[in-house]
Coordinates of C-alpha atoms and ligand atoms in Angstrom, one line a residue:
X1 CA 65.0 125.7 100.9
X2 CA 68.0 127.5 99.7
X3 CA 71.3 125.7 98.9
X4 CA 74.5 126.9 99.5
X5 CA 77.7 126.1 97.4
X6 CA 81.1 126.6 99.1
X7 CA 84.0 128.6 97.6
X8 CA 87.3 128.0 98.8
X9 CA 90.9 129.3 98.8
X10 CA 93.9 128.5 99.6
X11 CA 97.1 130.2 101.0
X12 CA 99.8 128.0 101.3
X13 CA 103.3 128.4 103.1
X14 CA 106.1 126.0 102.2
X15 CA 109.8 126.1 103.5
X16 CA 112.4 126.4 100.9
X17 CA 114.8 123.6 102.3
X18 CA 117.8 125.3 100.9
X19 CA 121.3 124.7 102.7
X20 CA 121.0 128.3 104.2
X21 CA 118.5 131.2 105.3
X22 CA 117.0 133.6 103.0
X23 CA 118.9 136.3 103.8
X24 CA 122.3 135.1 105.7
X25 CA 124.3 132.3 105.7
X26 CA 123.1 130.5 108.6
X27 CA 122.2 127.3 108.2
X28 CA 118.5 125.5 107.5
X29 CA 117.8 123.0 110.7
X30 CA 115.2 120.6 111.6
X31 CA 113.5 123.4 114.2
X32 CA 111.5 120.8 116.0
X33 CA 114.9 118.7 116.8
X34 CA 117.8 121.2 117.0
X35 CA 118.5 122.9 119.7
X36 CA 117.3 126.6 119.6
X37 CA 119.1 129.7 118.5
X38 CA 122.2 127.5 117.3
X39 CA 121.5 128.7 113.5
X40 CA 121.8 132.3 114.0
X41 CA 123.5 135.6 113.1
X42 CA 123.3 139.1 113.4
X43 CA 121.3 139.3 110.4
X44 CA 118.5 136.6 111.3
X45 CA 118.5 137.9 115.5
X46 CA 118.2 141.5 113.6
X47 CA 121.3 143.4 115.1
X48 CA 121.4 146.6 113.9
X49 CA 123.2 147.7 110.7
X50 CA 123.3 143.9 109.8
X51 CA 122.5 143.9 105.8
X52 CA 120.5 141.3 104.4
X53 CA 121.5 139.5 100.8
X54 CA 119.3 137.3 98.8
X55 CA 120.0 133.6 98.6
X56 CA 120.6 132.8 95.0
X57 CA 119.7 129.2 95.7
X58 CA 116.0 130.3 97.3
X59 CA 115.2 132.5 94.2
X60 CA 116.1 129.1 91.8
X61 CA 113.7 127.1 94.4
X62 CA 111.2 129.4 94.2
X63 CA 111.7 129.4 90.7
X64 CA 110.8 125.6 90.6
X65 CA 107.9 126.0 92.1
X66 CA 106.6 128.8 89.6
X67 CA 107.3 126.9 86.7
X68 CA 106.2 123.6 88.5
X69 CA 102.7 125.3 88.8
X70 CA 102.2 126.8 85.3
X71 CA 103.4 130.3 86.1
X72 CA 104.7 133.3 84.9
X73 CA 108.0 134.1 86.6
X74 CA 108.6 137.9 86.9
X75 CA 111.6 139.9 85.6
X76 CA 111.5 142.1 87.9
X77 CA 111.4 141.5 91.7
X78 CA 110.6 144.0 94.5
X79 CA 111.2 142.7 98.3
X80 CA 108.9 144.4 100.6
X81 CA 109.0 145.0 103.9
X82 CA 105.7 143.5 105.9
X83 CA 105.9 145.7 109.3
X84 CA 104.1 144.2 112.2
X85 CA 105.3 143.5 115.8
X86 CA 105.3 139.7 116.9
X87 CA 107.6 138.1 119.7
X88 CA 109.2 136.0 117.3
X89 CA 110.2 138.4 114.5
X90 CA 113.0 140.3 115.8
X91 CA 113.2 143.1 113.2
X92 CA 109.4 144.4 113.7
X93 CA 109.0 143.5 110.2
X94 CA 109.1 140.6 107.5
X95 CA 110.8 141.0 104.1
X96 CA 108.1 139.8 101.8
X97 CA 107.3 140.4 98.2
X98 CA 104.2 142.2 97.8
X99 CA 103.7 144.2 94.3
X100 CA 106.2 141.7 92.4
X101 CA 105.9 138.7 93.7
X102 CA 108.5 136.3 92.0
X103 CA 105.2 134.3 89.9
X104 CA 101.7 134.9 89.3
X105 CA 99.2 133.7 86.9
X106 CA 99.3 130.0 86.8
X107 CA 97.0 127.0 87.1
X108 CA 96.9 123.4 88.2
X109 CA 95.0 120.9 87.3
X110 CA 93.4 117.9 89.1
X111 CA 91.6 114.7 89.3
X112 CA 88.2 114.7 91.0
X113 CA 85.6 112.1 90.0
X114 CA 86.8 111.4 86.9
X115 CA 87.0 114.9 85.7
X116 CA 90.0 117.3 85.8
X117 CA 89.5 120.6 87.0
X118 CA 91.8 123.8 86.5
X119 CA 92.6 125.7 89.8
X120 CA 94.4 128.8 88.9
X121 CA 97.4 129.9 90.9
X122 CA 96.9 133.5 91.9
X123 CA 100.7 134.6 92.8
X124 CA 103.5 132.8 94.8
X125 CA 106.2 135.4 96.2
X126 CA 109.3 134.7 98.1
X127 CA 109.5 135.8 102.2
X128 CA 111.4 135.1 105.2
X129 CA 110.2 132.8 107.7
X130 CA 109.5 133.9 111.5
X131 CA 111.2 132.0 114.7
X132 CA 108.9 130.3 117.1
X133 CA 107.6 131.1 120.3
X134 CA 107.5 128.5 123.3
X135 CA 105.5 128.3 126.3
X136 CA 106.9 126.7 128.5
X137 CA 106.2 126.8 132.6
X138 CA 105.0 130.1 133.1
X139 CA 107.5 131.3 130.3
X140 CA 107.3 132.8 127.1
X141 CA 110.8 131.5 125.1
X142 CA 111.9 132.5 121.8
X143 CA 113.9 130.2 119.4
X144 CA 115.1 132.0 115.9
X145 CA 116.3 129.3 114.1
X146 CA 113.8 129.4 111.8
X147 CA 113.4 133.1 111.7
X148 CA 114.7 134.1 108.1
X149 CA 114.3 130.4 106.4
X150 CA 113.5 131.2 102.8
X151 CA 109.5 130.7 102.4
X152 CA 107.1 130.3 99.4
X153 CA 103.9 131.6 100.0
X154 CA 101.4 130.6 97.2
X155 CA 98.1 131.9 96.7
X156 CA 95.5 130.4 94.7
X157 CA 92.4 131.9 93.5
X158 CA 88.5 130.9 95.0
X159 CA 88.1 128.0 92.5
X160 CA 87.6 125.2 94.9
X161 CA 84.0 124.1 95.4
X162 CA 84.2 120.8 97.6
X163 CA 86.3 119.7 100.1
X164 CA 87.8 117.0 97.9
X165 CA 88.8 119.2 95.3
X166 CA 91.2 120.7 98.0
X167 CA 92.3 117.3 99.5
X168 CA 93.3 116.4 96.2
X169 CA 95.0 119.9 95.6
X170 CA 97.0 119.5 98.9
X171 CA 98.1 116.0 98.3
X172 CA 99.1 117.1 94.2
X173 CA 100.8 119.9 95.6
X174 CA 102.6 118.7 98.0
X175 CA 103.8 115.8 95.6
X176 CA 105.1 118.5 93.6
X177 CA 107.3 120.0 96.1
X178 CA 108.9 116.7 96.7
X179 CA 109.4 116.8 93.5
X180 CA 111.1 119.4 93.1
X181 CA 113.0 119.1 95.6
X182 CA 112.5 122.1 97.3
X183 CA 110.0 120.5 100.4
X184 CA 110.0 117.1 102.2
X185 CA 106.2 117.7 102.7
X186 CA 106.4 116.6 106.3
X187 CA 103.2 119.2 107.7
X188 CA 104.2 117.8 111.4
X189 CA 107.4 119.8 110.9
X190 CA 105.7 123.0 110.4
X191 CA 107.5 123.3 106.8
X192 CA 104.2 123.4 104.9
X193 CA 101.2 125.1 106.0
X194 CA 97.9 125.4 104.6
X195 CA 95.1 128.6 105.5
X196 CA 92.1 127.6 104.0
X197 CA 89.9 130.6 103.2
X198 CA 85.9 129.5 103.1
X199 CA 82.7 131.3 102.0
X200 CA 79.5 129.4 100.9
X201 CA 76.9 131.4 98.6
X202 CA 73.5 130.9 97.5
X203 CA 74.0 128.1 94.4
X204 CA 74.1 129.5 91.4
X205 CA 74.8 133.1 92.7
X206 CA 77.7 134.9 91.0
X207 CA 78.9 137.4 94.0
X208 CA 81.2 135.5 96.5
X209 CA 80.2 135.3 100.1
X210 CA 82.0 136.7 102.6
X211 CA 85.1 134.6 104.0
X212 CA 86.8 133.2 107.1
X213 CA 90.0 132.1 107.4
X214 CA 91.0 129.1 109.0
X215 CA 94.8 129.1 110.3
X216 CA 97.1 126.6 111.5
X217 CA 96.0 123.6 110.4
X218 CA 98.6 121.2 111.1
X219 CA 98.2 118.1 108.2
X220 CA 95.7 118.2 105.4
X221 CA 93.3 116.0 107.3
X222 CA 92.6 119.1 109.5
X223 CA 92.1 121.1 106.5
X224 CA 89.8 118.9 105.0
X225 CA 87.7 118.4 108.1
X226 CA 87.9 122.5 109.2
X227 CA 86.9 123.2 106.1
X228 CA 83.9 121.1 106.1
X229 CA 83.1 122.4 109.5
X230 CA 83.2 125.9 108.5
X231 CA 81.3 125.3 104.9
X232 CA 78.2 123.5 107.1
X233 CA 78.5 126.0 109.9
X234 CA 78.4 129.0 107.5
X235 CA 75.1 127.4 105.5
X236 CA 73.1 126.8 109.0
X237 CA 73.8 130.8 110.1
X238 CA 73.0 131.9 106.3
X239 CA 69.7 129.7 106.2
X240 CA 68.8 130.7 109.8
X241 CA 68.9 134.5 108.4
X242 CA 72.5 135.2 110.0
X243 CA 75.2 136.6 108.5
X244 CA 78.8 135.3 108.3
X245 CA 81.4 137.9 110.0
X246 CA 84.8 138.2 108.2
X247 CA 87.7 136.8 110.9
X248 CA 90.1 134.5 111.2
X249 CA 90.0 131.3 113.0
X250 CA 91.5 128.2 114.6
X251 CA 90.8 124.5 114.4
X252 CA 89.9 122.4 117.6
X253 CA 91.2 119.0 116.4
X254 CA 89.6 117.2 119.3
X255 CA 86.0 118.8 119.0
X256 CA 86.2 119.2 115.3
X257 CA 85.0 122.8 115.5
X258 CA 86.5 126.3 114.3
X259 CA 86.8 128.7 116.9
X260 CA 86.8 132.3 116.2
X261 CA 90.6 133.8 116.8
X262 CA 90.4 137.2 115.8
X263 CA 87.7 139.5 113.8
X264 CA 88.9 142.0 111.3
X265 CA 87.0 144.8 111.3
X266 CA 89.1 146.7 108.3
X267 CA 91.9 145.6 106.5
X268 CA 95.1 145.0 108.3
X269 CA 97.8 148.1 107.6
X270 CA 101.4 146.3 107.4
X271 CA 102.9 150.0 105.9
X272 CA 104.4 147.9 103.3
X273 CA 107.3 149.6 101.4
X274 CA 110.2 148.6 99.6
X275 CA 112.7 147.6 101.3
X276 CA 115.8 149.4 101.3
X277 CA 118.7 147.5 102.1
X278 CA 117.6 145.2 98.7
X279 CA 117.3 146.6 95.7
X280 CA 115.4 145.0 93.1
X281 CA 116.5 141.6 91.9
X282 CA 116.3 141.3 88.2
X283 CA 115.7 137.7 87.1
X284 CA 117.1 137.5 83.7
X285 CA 115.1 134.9 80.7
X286 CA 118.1 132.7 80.4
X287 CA 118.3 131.7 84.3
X288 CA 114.6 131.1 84.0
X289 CA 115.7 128.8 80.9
X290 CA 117.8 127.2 82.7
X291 CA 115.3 126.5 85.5
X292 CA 112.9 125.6 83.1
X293 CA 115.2 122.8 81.8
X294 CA 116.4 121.2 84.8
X295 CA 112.9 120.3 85.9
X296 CA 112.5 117.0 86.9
X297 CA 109.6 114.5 85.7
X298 CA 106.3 115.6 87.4
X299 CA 103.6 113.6 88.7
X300 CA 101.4 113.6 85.7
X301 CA 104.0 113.1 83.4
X302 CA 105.3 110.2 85.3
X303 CA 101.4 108.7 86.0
X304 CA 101.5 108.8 81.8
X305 CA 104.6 107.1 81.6
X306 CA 104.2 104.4 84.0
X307 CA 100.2 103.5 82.3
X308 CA 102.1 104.1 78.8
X309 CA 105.4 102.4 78.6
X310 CA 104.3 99.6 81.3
X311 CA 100.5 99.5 81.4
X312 CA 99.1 99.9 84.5
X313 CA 95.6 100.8 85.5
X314 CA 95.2 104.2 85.9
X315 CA 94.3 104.5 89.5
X316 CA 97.3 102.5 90.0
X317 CA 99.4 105.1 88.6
X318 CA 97.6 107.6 90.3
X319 CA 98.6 106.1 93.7
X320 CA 101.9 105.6 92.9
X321 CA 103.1 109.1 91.6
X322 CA 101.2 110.5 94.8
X323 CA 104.8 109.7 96.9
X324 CA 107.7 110.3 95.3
X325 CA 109.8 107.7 97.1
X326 CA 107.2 105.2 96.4
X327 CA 107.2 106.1 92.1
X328 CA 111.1 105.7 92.4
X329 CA 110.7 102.8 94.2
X330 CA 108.2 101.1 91.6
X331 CA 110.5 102.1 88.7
X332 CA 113.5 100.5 90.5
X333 CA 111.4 97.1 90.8
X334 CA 110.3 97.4 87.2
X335 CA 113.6 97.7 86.4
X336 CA 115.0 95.0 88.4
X337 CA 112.4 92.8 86.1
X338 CA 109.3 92.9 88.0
X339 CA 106.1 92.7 86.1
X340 CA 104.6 96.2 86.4
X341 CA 101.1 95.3 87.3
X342 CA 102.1 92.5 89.5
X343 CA 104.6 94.9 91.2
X344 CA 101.7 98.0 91.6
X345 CA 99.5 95.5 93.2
X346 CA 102.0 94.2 96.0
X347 CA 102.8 98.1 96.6
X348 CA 99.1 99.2 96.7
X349 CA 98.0 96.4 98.3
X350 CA 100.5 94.6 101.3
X351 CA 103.6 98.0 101.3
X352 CA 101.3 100.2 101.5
X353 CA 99.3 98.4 104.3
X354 CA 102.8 98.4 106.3
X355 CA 104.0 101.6 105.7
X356 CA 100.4 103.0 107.1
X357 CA 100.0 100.9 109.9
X358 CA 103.5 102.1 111.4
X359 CA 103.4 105.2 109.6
X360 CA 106.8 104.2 107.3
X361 CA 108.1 105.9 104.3
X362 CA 108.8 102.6 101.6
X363 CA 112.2 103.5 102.2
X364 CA 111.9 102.7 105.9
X365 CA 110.6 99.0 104.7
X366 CA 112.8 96.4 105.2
X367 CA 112.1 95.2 101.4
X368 CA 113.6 97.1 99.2
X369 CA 112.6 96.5 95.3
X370 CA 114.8 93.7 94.4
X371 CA 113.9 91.5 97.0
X372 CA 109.8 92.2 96.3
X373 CA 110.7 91.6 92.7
X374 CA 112.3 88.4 94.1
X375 CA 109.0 87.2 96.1
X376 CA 107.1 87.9 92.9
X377 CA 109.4 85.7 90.7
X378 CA 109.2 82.8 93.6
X379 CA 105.1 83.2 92.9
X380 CA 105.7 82.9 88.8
X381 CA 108.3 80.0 89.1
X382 CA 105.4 78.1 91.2
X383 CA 107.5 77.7 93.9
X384 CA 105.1 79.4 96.1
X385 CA 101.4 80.5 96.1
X386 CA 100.1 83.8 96.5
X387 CA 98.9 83.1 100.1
X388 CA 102.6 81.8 101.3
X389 CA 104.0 84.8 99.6
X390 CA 102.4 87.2 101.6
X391 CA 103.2 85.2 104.6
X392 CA 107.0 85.3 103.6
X393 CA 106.3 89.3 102.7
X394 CA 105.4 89.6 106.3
X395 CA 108.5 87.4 107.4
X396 CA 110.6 90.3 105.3
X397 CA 108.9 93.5 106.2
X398 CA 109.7 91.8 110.2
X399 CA 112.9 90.4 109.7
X400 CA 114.6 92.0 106.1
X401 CA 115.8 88.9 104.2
X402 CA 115.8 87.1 101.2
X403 CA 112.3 85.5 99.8
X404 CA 114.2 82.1 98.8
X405 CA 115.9 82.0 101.9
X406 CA 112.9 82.2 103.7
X407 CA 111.2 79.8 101.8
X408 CA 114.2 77.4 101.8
X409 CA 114.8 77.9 106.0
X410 CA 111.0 77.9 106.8
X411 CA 110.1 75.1 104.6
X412 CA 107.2 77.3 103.1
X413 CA 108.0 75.7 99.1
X414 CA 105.0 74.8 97.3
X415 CA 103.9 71.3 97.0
X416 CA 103.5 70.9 93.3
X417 CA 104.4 66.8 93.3
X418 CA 101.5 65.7 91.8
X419 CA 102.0 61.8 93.4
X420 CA 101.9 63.3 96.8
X421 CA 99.3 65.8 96.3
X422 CA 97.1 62.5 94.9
X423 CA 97.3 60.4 97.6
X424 CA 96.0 63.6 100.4
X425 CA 93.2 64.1 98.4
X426 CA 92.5 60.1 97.4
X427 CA 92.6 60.5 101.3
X428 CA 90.2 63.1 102.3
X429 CA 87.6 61.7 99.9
X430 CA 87.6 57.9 101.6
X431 CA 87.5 59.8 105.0
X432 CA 84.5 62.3 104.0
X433 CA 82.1 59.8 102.2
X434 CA 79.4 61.7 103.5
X435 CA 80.3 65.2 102.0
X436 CA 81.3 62.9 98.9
X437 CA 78.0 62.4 98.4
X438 CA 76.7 65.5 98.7
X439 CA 78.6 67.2 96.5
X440 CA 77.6 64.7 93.9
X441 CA 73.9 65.2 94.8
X442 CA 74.5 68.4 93.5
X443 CA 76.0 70.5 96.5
X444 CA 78.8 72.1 94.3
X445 CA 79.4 74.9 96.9
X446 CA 81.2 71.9 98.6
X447 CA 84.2 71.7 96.4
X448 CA 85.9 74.5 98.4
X449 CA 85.3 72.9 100.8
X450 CA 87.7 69.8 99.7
X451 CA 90.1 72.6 98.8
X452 CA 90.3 73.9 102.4
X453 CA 91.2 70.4 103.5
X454 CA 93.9 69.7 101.4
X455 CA 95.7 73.2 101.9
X456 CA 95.1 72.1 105.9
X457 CA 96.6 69.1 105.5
X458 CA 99.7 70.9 103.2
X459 CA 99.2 73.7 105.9
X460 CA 98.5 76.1 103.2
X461 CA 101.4 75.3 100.7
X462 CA 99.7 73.3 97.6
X463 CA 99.9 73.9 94.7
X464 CA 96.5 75.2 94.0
X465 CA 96.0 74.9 90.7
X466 CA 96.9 71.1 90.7
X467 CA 95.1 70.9 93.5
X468 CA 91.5 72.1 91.8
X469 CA 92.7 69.7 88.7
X470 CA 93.2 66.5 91.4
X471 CA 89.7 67.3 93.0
X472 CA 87.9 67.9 89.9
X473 CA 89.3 64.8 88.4
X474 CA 88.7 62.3 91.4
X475 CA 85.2 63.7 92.7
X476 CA 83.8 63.1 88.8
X477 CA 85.4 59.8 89.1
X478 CA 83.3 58.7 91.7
X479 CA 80.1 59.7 90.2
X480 CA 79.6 55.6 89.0
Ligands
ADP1 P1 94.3 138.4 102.1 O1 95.7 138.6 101.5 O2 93.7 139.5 102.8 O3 94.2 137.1 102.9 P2 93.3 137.8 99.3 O4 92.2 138.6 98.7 O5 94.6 138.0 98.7 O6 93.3 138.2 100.9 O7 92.8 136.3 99.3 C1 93.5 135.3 100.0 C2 92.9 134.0 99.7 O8 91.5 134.0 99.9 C3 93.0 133.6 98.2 O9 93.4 132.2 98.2 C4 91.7 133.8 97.6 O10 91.4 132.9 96.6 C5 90.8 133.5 98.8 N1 89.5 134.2 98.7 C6 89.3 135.6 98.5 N2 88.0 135.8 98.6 C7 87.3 134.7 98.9 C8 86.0 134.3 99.2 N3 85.0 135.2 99.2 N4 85.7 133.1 99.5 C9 86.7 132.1 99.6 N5 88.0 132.4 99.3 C10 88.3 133.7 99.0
MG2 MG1 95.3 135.9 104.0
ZN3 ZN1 121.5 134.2 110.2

């Protein structure tokens, strides 16, 4: 039986979050909580004889983003205009870049199974955004606040061969926006939007297959998942003797099917020409410089920094650097004295639990790095145990607060008096002669048992360590 290897690409659409629009000075809103048509002007509602100017701002963004992803930024710029009639694009057209976009020619590279692989970045060129239409009892509404917010669109070439190559690629990209500053990454918003564009081929053949693309997938969960749809639904009709019609296509999240939207049967004809109320933007070497140099720290750079100057495992650092808020927020405990593996372990492990449960940013915790770094120190000093800490972690993340106030109000400090620890365990040995003697018939299993009792009796706050000494100590002793 033939196998079939999928080949995937991906067009991706991110907002520039600059303070205004591409084109006019209105500015950028949160579309899905302002009220509509507020941010608008006769450029962005496209009155006519309004002139459009380029936002010096979105061009740096854009900029970022090129650099960011290993590009080639272009000298010279041409906006285009992308003609095509949609409710919620007033002008009849989109100003896009089409023969020079703003930067082509890159690559990024990422982790999958231990290998990194090179997925090259075809173009990214700068456009305008459209408004949105709502439907909404029997009526068709338009709201433009979005029309004309600066937008990246970024086109990689077919290199993806799994679906986990692209989940990683999503995630890796949109760390790098955050980044940079340029994207909060928040897909439910609408201000990043993957297309996935899927063909499968015979393995090992060299011509590509022929491609459907899968719009408006709203997080990279539905990407991954459409995608897989589409790779196994494409390999059933190729196998069954079918072939796979070019068209573009939705994602039912419920029913985790595509659905066929619309089928091109020849190339779409936007009449693309330049447009004429821009003229070309020249981007001169030394802006790019500058660009260039005010780059922040990017996530592999800062995943070599955090396993080089403070030693962390790998996967750990991996994790981290994947959130930007959460990499800040490590370096800030670090630097408040935490011990670096110590601290990636709370984060991965018990933050992390938190933050997915009630879908929080770290921010949103109500333990910020000082006071984790705090809890950690109680652990070191021995004034608690790792089990009580992450009962007091729970008391924080409910309530905020300080770990040694907790500990101090609730009563939670380890028992590490040795006297009293004795005389519980001397106790639980004259009441359990039975189990005594098991254990010393050779039933060594039994000794956690003893443990458990004790931390009962302490309700959980002994000092463990002396605890496994005491027990040790007096179960030998009565081996005469
Ligand atoms: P268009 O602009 O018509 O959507 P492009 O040729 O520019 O088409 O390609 C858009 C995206 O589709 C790119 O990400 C590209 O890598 C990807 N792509 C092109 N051909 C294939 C194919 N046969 N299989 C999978 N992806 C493809
Ligand atoms: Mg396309
Ligand atoms: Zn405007």
């Amino acid at each position: 039986m033939t196998s079939y290897e999928p080949v995937i690409g991906l067009e991706i659409h991110a907002e520039l979050l600059t303070d205004s629009k591409m084109f006019c000075g209105c500015e950028v809103v949160d579309t899905t909580v302002t009220a509509p048509n507020i941010a608008t002007c006769v450029v962005c509602t496209a009155q006519p004889g309004a002139l459009p100017v380029v936002n010096r701002e979105a061009v740096t963004y854009a900029m970022r983003v090129g650099l960011a992803l290993n590009c080639t930024i272009n000298t010279f710029n041409q906006f285009d205009r992308k003609s095509y009639f949609y409710p919620d694009l007033p002008k009849g057209y989109q100003i896009t870049q089409y023969g020079h976009p703003i930067a082509a020619d890159g690559w990024l590279d990422i982790e999958v199974g231990g290998q990194t692989k090179r997925i090259g970045i075809r173009r990214a060129h700068m456009e305008e955004d459209t408004g949105k239409s709502i439907h909404v009892g029997g009526y068709s509404l338009v709201d433009l606040n979005r029309a004309g917010v600066p937008l990246l669109e970024i086109v990689t070439e077919p290199d993806f061969r799994s679906v986990e190559e692209l989940e990683v690629f999503a995630r890796k990209l949109r760390a790098i926006l955050v980044y940079l500053g340029v994207n909060h990454g928040d897909m439910s918003k609408g201000v990043l939007r993957f297309e996935a564009n899927v063909s499968v081929r015979p393995t090992g053949a060299e011509v590509l297959g022929t491609r459907t693309e899968i719009k408006n997938l709203n997080s990279i969960r539905s990407m991954v998942r459409a995608s897989a749809y589409e790779i196994e639904r494409q390999s059933a009709l190729l196998a069954a003797g079918g072939e796979v019609q070019q068209q573009t296509m939705g994602f039912n999240e419920t029913t985790g099917e595509t659905f066929t939207q619309r089928i091109k049967e020849t190339a779409d004809d936007y009449r693309y020409f330049p447009e004429p109320d821009l003229p070309p933007l020249i981007i001169e070497e030394a802006w790019v410089d500058e660009v260039r140099a005010s780059l922040p720290e990017l996530p592999d750079a800062k995943k070599a920094r955090f396993i080089e100057a403070h030693g962390i495992k790998d996967e750990d650092a991996e994790t981290l650097v994947g959130d930007l808020a959460v990499a800040d927020y490590f370096d800030a405990a670090v630097a408040a004295g935490g011990d670096p593996q110590t601290t990636a372990n709370w984060i991965t492990g018990e933050l992390f639990r938190e933050m997915n449960d009630k879908n929080l940013t770290v921010d949103a915790l109500n333990v910020p790095p000082e006071a984790l770094v705090a809890l950690i120190g109680l652990v070191d000093a021995d004034t608690i145990n790792n089990n009580t800490a992450k009962k007091v972690l729970k008391i924080m993340l409910e309530e905020g607060g300080d770990p040694g106030a907790i500990v101090e109000a609730r009563g939670l400090a380890q028992i590490s008096d040795e006297g009293a620890l004795e005389a519980i365990v001397d106790r639980i040995l004259e009441e359990n002669p039975e189990n005594v003697a098991t254990y010393l018939g050779g039933k060594e299993g039994l000794f956690g048992w003893f443990v458990g009792q004790v931390m009962r009796e302490t309700r959980g706050k002994a000092n463990a360590a002396l605890v496994n000494d005491l027990l040790a100590e007096k179960l030998e002793a009565r081996r005469e």
